[in-house]
CSV table of C-alpha atoms in Angstrom, one decimal:
chain,number,residue,atom,x,y,z
A,1,UNK,CA,0.5,0.0,-0.3
A,2,UNK,CA,1.3,3.1,-1.0
A,3,UNK,CA,2.5,5.7,2.2
A,4,UNK,CA,0.2,8.5,1.8
A,5,UNK,CA,0.5,12.4,3.1
A,6,UNK,CA,-1.7,15.3,3.5
A,7,UNK,CA,0.3,18.7,3.4
A,8,UNK,CA,-1.4,22.3,4.3
A,9,UNK,CA,-0.3,25.2,2.6
A,10,UNK,CA,-1.8,28.8,2.1
A,11,UNK,CA,-1.8,31.2,-0.7
A,12,UNK,CA,-3.1,34.8,-0.5
A,13,UNK,CA,-4.0,34.3,3.0
A,14,UNK,CA,-6.4,31.5,1.8
A,15,UNK,CA,-5.3,27.6,3.7
A,16,UNK,CA,-5.4,24.6,1.2
A,17,UNK,CA,-4.2,21.2,1.2
A,18,UNK,CA,-2.7,18.7,-1.3
A,19,UNK,CA,-1.9,14.2,-0.7
A,20,UNK,CA,0.4,12.4,-2.2
A,21,UNK,CA,0.5,8.8,-2.4
A,22,UNK,CA,3.8,8.1,-2.9
A,23,UNK,CA,5.4,5.6,-5.1
A,24,UNK,CA,9.0,4.0,-3.7
A,25,UNK,CA,10.4,3.7,-7.2
A,26,UNK,CA,9.4,6.5,-9.5
A,27,UNK,CA,9.4,5.4,-13.3
A,28,UNK,CA,8.7,9.1,-14.1
A,29,UNK,CA,8.2,13.1,-12.1
A,30,UNK,CA,5.5,12.8,-10.1
A,31,UNK,CA,1.6,12.9,-11.0
A,32,UNK,CA,-1.2,16.2,-10.5
A,33,UNK,CA,-4.5,15.6,-11.2
A,34,UNK,CA,-6.6,18.3,-11.3
A,35,UNK,CA,-10.1,17.9,-12.2
A,36,UNK,CA,-13.7,19.5,-11.5
A,37,UNK,CA,-14.9,22.8,-10.0
A,38,UNK,CA,-16.3,20.3,-6.7
A,39,UNK,CA,-14.0,17.9,-7.0
A,40,UNK,CA,-11.3,17.3,-4.2
A,41,UNK,CA,-8.4,15.4,-3.1
A,42,UNK,CA,-10.4,12.7,-2.6
A,43,UNK,CA,-12.4,12.1,-5.6
A,44,UNK,CA,-9.9,10.2,-8.1
A,45,UNK,CA,-9.9,6.5,-6.7
A,46,UNK,CA,-10.3,5.3,-10.6
A,47,UNK,CA,-6.6,6.5,-11.5
A,48,UNK,CA,-4.9,6.3,-8.3
A,49,UNK,CA,-3.8,2.8,-8.6
A,50,UNK,CA,-2.1,2.8,-12.4
A,51,UNK,CA,-1.0,6.0,-12.1
A,52,UNK,CA,0.6,5.1,-8.7
A,53,UNK,CA,2.4,1.9,-9.8
A,54,UNK,CA,4.9,4.7,-11.8
A,55,UNK,CA,4.7,7.6,-10.3
A,56,UNK,CA,3.9,9.9,-6.9
A,57,UNK,CA,0.1,10.7,-7.2
A,58,UNK,CA,-0.7,14.3,-6.1
A,59,UNK,CA,-4.4,15.1,-5.3
A,60,UNK,CA,-5.3,18.6,-3.9
A,61,UNK,CA,-8.3,20.8,-2.3
A,62,UNK,CA,-7.6,23.5,-3.9
A,63,UNK,CA,-8.8,26.7,-2.6
A,64,UNK,CA,-12.6,27.1,-2.7
A,65,UNK,CA,-12.7,23.2,-3.2
A,66,UNK,CA,-13.4,20.5,-0.3
A,67,UNK,CA,-11.8,21.4,2.3
A,68,UNK,CA,-10.2,24.0,1.0
A,69,UNK,CA,-11.1,28.1,2.5
A,70,UNK,CA,-12.9,29.8,-0.2
A,71,UNK,CA,-11.3,32.0,-2.6
A,72,UNK,CA,-11.0,35.5,-2.2
A,73,UNK,CA,-13.4,37.8,-4.4
A,74,UNK,CA,-12.9,38.6,-7.9
A,75,UNK,CA,-10.9,36.4,-10.4
A,76,UNK,CA,-9.6,33.0,-9.4
A,77,UNK,CA,-7.3,31.8,-11.9
A,78,UNK,CA,-4.3,33.4,-10.7
A,79,UNK,CA,-4.6,32.5,-6.8
A,80,UNK,CA,-4.8,29.0,-8.4
A,81,UNK,CA,-2.5,28.3,-10.5
A,82,UNK,CA,0.1,30.2,-7.6
A,83,UNK,CA,-1.6,27.9,-5.5
A,84,UNK,CA,-0.7,25.0,-7.6
A,85,UNK,CA,3.1,26.2,-8.0
A,86,UNK,CA,3.0,26.5,-3.9
A,87,UNK,CA,2.7,22.9,-4.3
A,88,UNK,CA,4.9,21.9,-6.8
A,89,UNK,CA,7.6,24.1,-4.6
A,90,UNK,CA,6.4,21.9,-1.5
A,91,UNK,CA,7.1,18.4,-3.2
A,92,UNK,CA,10.9,19.6,-3.6
A,93,UNK,CA,10.2,18.7,-7.2
A,94,UNK,CA,12.0,20.5,-10.2
A,95,UNK,CA,9.2,19.8,-12.6
A,96,UNK,CA,5.6,17.4,-12.7
A,97,UNK,CA,3.3,16.1,-14.6
A,98,UNK,CA,0.0,17.5,-15.1
A,99,UNK,CA,-2.6,15.6,-15.6
A,100,UNK,CA,-5.6,18.2,-15.9
A,101,UNK,CA,-9.8,16.7,-16.7
A,102,UNK,CA,-12.4,19.1,-17.5
A,103,UNK,CA,-12.2,22.1,-15.0
A,104,UNK,CA,-9.1,21.1,-14.1
A,105,UNK,CA,-7.8,20.8,-18.0
A,106,UNK,CA,-7.9,25.4,-18.1
A,107,UNK,CA,-6.1,25.0,-14.4
A,108,UNK,CA,-3.4,22.8,-15.6
A,109,UNK,CA,-3.2,24.8,-19.2
A,110,UNK,CA,-2.8,27.8,-17.3
A,111,UNK,CA,0.2,26.8,-15.3
A,112,UNK,CA,1.8,25.6,-18.3
A,113,UNK,CA,1.2,29.0,-19.7
A,114,UNK,CA,2.3,30.4,-16.7
A,115,UNK,CA,5.8,28.5,-15.5
A,116,UNK,CA,6.3,25.5,-18.3
A,117,UNK,CA,9.4,25.3,-16.9
A,118,UNK,CA,7.7,23.4,-14.5
A,119,UNK,CA,5.7,21.2,-16.3
A,120,UNK,CA,7.7,17.6,-17.6
A,121,UNK,CA,4.2,17.0,-19.5
A,122,UNK,CA,0.2,17.4,-19.7
A,123,UNK,CA,-2.4,15.4,-20.3
A,124,UNK,CA,-5.6,17.5,-20.5
A,125,UNK,CA,-9.4,15.6,-21.0
A,126,UNK,CA,-12.8,16.9,-21.9
A,127,UNK,CA,-11.3,20.1,-22.8
A,128,UNK,CA,-14.2,22.5,-22.1
A,129,UNK,CA,-12.7,24.5,-24.9
A,130,UNK,CA,-15.7,26.1,-26.6
A,131,UNK,CA,-19.5,25.8,-24.4
A,132,UNK,CA,-22.9,27.5,-25.9
A,133,UNK,CA,-24.9,29.9,-24.9
A,134,UNK,CA,-27.2,27.4,-24.6
A,135,UNK,CA,-25.0,25.3,-22.1
A,136,UNK,CA,-24.1,28.4,-20.0
A,137,UNK,CA,-28.1,29.0,-19.4
A,138,UNK,CA,-28.2,25.8,-18.4
A,139,UNK,CA,-25.7,26.1,-15.6
A,140,UNK,CA,-26.8,29.0,-15.1
A,141,UNK,CA,-30.2,27.1,-13.9
A,142,UNK,CA,-28.7,24.9,-12.1
A,143,UNK,CA,-26.8,27.4,-10.3
A,144,UNK,CA,-29.9,28.8,-9.4
A,145,UNK,CA,-31.4,25.8,-7.8
A,146,UNK,CA,-28.3,25.2,-5.7
A,147,UNK,CA,-28.7,29.0,-4.7
A,148,UNK,CA,-32.2,28.3,-4.0
A,149,UNK,CA,-31.9,25.4,-2.0
A,150,UNK,CA,-33.0,22.6,-4.2
A,151,UNK,CA,-30.0,20.3,-4.2
A,152,UNK,CA,-31.9,17.3,-5.9
A,153,UNK,CA,-32.7,19.2,-9.1
A,154,UNK,CA,-29.1,20.8,-8.7
A,155,UNK,CA,-27.8,17.3,-8.9
A,156,UNK,CA,-30.1,16.5,-11.6
A,157,UNK,CA,-29.2,19.3,-14.0
A,158,UNK,CA,-25.7,18.8,-13.5
A,159,UNK,CA,-25.2,14.9,-14.5
A,160,UNK,CA,-27.7,15.2,-17.7
A,161,UNK,CA,-25.7,18.1,-18.6
A,162,UNK,CA,-22.1,16.4,-18.4
A,163,UNK,CA,-23.4,13.3,-19.6
A,164,UNK,CA,-24.5,12.4,-23.3
A,165,UNK,CA,-28.4,11.0,-22.8
A,166,UNK,CA,-28.7,10.1,-26.2
A,167,UNK,CA,-29.5,6.3,-26.0
A,168,UNK,CA,-28.0,6.0,-29.7
A,169,UNK,CA,-24.6,6.5,-29.5
A,170,UNK,CA,-23.1,3.5,-27.2
A,171,UNK,CA,-21.3,5.1,-24.0
A,172,UNK,CA,-19.8,2.2,-21.4
A,173,UNK,CA,-21.6,1.9,-17.6
A,174,UNK,CA,-23.6,5.2,-19.0
A,175,UNK,CA,-26.2,4.8,-16.2
A,176,UNK,CA,-23.4,3.6,-13.0
A,177,UNK,CA,-21.9,7.1,-14.5
A,178,UNK,CA,-24.7,8.7,-14.8
A,179,UNK,CA,-26.1,7.5,-10.8
A,180,UNK,CA,-22.2,8.6,-10.1
A,181,UNK,CA,-22.3,11.9,-11.1
A,182,UNK,CA,-25.3,13.0,-9.7
A,183,UNK,CA,-24.2,11.6,-6.1
A,184,UNK,CA,-21.7,13.1,-6.4
A,185,UNK,CA,-22.6,16.5,-6.9
A,186,UNK,CA,-26.1,15.8,-4.9
A,187,UNK,CA,-22.6,15.7,-2.0
A,188,UNK,CA,-21.5,18.5,-2.8
A,189,UNK,CA,-24.6,20.7,-2.5
A,190,UNK,CA,-25.7,19.3,0.8
A,191,UNK,CA,-22.2,19.5,2.3
A,192,UNK,CA,-19.7,21.6,0.5
A,193,UNK,CA,-20.0,25.5,1.8
A,194,UNK,CA,-18.7,25.9,-1.6
A,195,UNK,CA,-20.5,24.9,-3.9
A,196,UNK,CA,-22.8,27.8,-4.8
A,197,UNK,CA,-19.4,30.2,-5.8
A,198,UNK,CA,-17.7,27.4,-7.3
A,199,UNK,CA,-20.4,27.2,-9.6
A,200,UNK,CA,-20.5,30.3,-10.3
A,201,UNK,CA,-17.0,30.7,-10.8
A,202,UNK,CA,-16.7,27.9,-13.4
A,203,UNK,CA,-18.9,29.9,-15.2
A,204,UNK,CA,-18.3,33.3,-15.3
A,205,UNK,CA,-14.6,32.5,-14.6
A,206,UNK,CA,-14.1,30.8,-17.3
A,207,UNK,CA,-9.9,29.9,-18.6
A,208,UNK,CA,-8.7,31.2,-21.5
A,209,UNK,CA,-7.8,28.4,-23.9
A,210,UNK,CA,-6.3,30.7,-26.8
A,211,UNK,CA,-2.7,31.4,-27.3
A,212,UNK,CA,-1.1,28.4,-27.7
A,213,UNK,CA,1.8,26.6,-26.4
A,214,UNK,CA,5.0,25.3,-27.2
A,215,UNK,CA,7.9,24.0,-24.7
A,216,UNK,CA,5.5,20.8,-23.0
A,217,UNK,CA,5.1,17.5,-24.5
A,218,UNK,CA,1.1,18.3,-24.6
A,219,UNK,CA,-1.6,15.3,-24.7
A,220,UNK,CA,-5.6,16.0,-25.1
A,221,UNK,CA,-8.5,13.3,-24.9
A,222,UNK,CA,-11.4,13.4,-25.7
A,223,UNK,CA,-14.6,11.0,-25.3
A,224,UNK,CA,-16.3,10.5,-28.9
A,225,UNK,CA,-19.5,11.5,-27.8
A,226,UNK,CA,-18.5,14.4,-25.8
A,227,UNK,CA,-21.4,16.7,-25.4
A,228,UNK,CA,-19.9,19.5,-22.9
A,229,UNK,CA,-17.1,20.2,-25.6
A,230,UNK,CA,-17.4,18.3,-28.8
A,231,UNK,CA,-14.0,16.0,-29.8
A,232,UNK,CA,-13.7,18.3,-32.8
A,233,UNK,CA,-13.5,21.3,-31.0
A,234,UNK,CA,-11.2,20.1,-28.5
A,235,UNK,CA,-9.3,18.4,-31.2
A,236,UNK,CA,-8.9,22.6,-32.8
A,237,UNK,CA,-7.3,23.3,-30.0
A,238,UNK,CA,-5.1,20.6,-29.3
A,239,UNK,CA,-3.6,21.6,-32.5
A,240,UNK,CA,-2.7,24.6,-30.8
A,241,UNK,CA,-0.1,22.9,-28.6
A,242,UNK,CA,3.0,22.8,-30.5
A,243,UNK,CA,3.6,19.1,-31.4
A,244,UNK,CA,1.0,17.4,-28.9
A,245,UNK,CA,-1.7,13.6,-29.2
A,246,UNK,CA,-5.1,13.9,-30.0
A,247,UNK,CA,-7.3,10.8,-28.7
A,248,UNK,CA,-10.5,10.2,-28.8
A,249,UNK,CA,-11.4,7.7,-26.9
A,250,UNK,CA,-14.8,5.4,-27.7
A,251,UNK,CA,-18.3,3.9,-26.1
A,252,UNK,CA,-17.4,7.3,-23.5
A,253,UNK,CA,-18.6,11.1,-23.6
A,254,UNK,CA,-17.0,13.7,-21.0
A,255,UNK,CA,-17.2,11.4,-18.2
A,256,UNK,CA,-14.6,8.8,-19.8
A,257,UNK,CA,-12.4,8.9,-16.5
A,258,UNK,CA,-15.9,6.6,-15.2
A,259,UNK,CA,-16.4,5.1,-18.3
A,260,UNK,CA,-13.2,3.9,-19.5
A,261,UNK,CA,-11.2,4.0,-17.0
A,262,UNK,CA,-8.7,1.5,-17.9
A,263,UNK,CA,-8.5,3.2,-21.2
A,264,UNK,CA,-7.6,6.3,-19.7
A,265,UNK,CA,-5.1,5.5,-16.7
A,266,UNK,CA,-3.4,3.6,-19.2
A,267,UNK,CA,-2.8,6.6,-22.3
A,268,UNK,CA,-1.5,8.8,-19.1
A,269,UNK,CA,0.5,6.6,-17.8
A,270,UNK,CA,2.5,5.6,-21.4
A,271,UNK,CA,2.5,9.2,-21.6
A,272,UNK,CA,3.8,9.9,-19.0
A,273,UNK,CA,6.9,7.4,-19.3
A,274,UNK,CA,7.6,8.5,-23.1
A,275,UNK,CA,5.5,5.4,-24.6
A,276,UNK,CA,3.7,5.5,-27.7
A,277,UNK,CA,-0.4,6.5,-27.1
A,278,UNK,CA,-3.2,5.8,-29.2
A,279,UNK,CA,-2.1,3.3,-31.8
A,280,UNK,CA,-2.1,-0.4,-30.7
A,281,UNK,CA,-3.2,0.2,-27.3
A,282,UNK,CA,-5.8,-2.0,-26.0
A,283,UNK,CA,-9.3,-0.9,-26.1
A,284,UNK,CA,-12.5,-1.2,-28.8
A,285,UNK,CA,-12.3,-0.6,-32.3
A,286,UNK,CA,-8.6,0.6,-32.1
A,287,UNK,CA,-7.2,3.1,-34.6
A,288,UNK,CA,-3.5,4.1,-36.0
A,289,UNK,CA,-2.4,7.6,-35.5
A,290,UNK,CA,-3.0,9.8,-38.6
A,291,UNK,CA,-1.8,13.0,-38.5
A,292,UNK,CA,-1.1,13.6,-34.5
A,293,UNK,CA,-4.4,12.2,-33.8
A,294,UNK,CA,-5.6,8.4,-32.7
A,295,UNK,CA,-8.8,6.5,-31.3
A,296,UNK,CA,-8.6,3.7,-28.9
């Protein structure tokens, strides 16, 4: 069993914490996992064992998330990136690998833009690089339900907004993922002191996905039925990252980390240990890489 260490830090007067699962014989730099706006340090059991076989795994309750104190008023990206840099410094690691999923993909990309010299490799999944006005309105209505104390409707709306409910599109573990996401959102709504504010920030304080990136090896992956940001839009974003790879994962939607966890973790492990990704990987309907893209 990996040694678990939890450390407390502060940034801009805000207390937060991170957790490390130690790997006695790491094969690559520590892997820092960043996730959704309501996701804390204990929200990644589906990734920890496989990632932990090759590296220290680091998760966090960043400011405004989990058990951390709330963010101060105003845009939060600078504070959050400073908090992440504080974790890297406290680890004593010259560089880390970063796995950013959904909202966390924006944070990870923001960090790579601000301090690329501290990022060894960047894996981004379910990148919300493009959101329609209809989607924004859906999230505003969900936020209003939460603000008004209707946690049940809020949880249902979030699950329906994040998952593909079109039965004509095959999605592995569809109902299991739906129940998990809805239950997690209901738990956050009932017990997180930051739920309303975290959702508001996710809507209004959106990361900037423009400007591209060079000098950091990057991988972008998407479920083939992602209805939050379609794979084509995520592929366009990946094209702005110099030398990046783009991979779609079959029979999955935005919550690919729940629906196809083995494929996601194998993809991440291969990427973080400089092994080929995409072509030849296990998984249904595997396809070879074409022009820097692949499908598994």
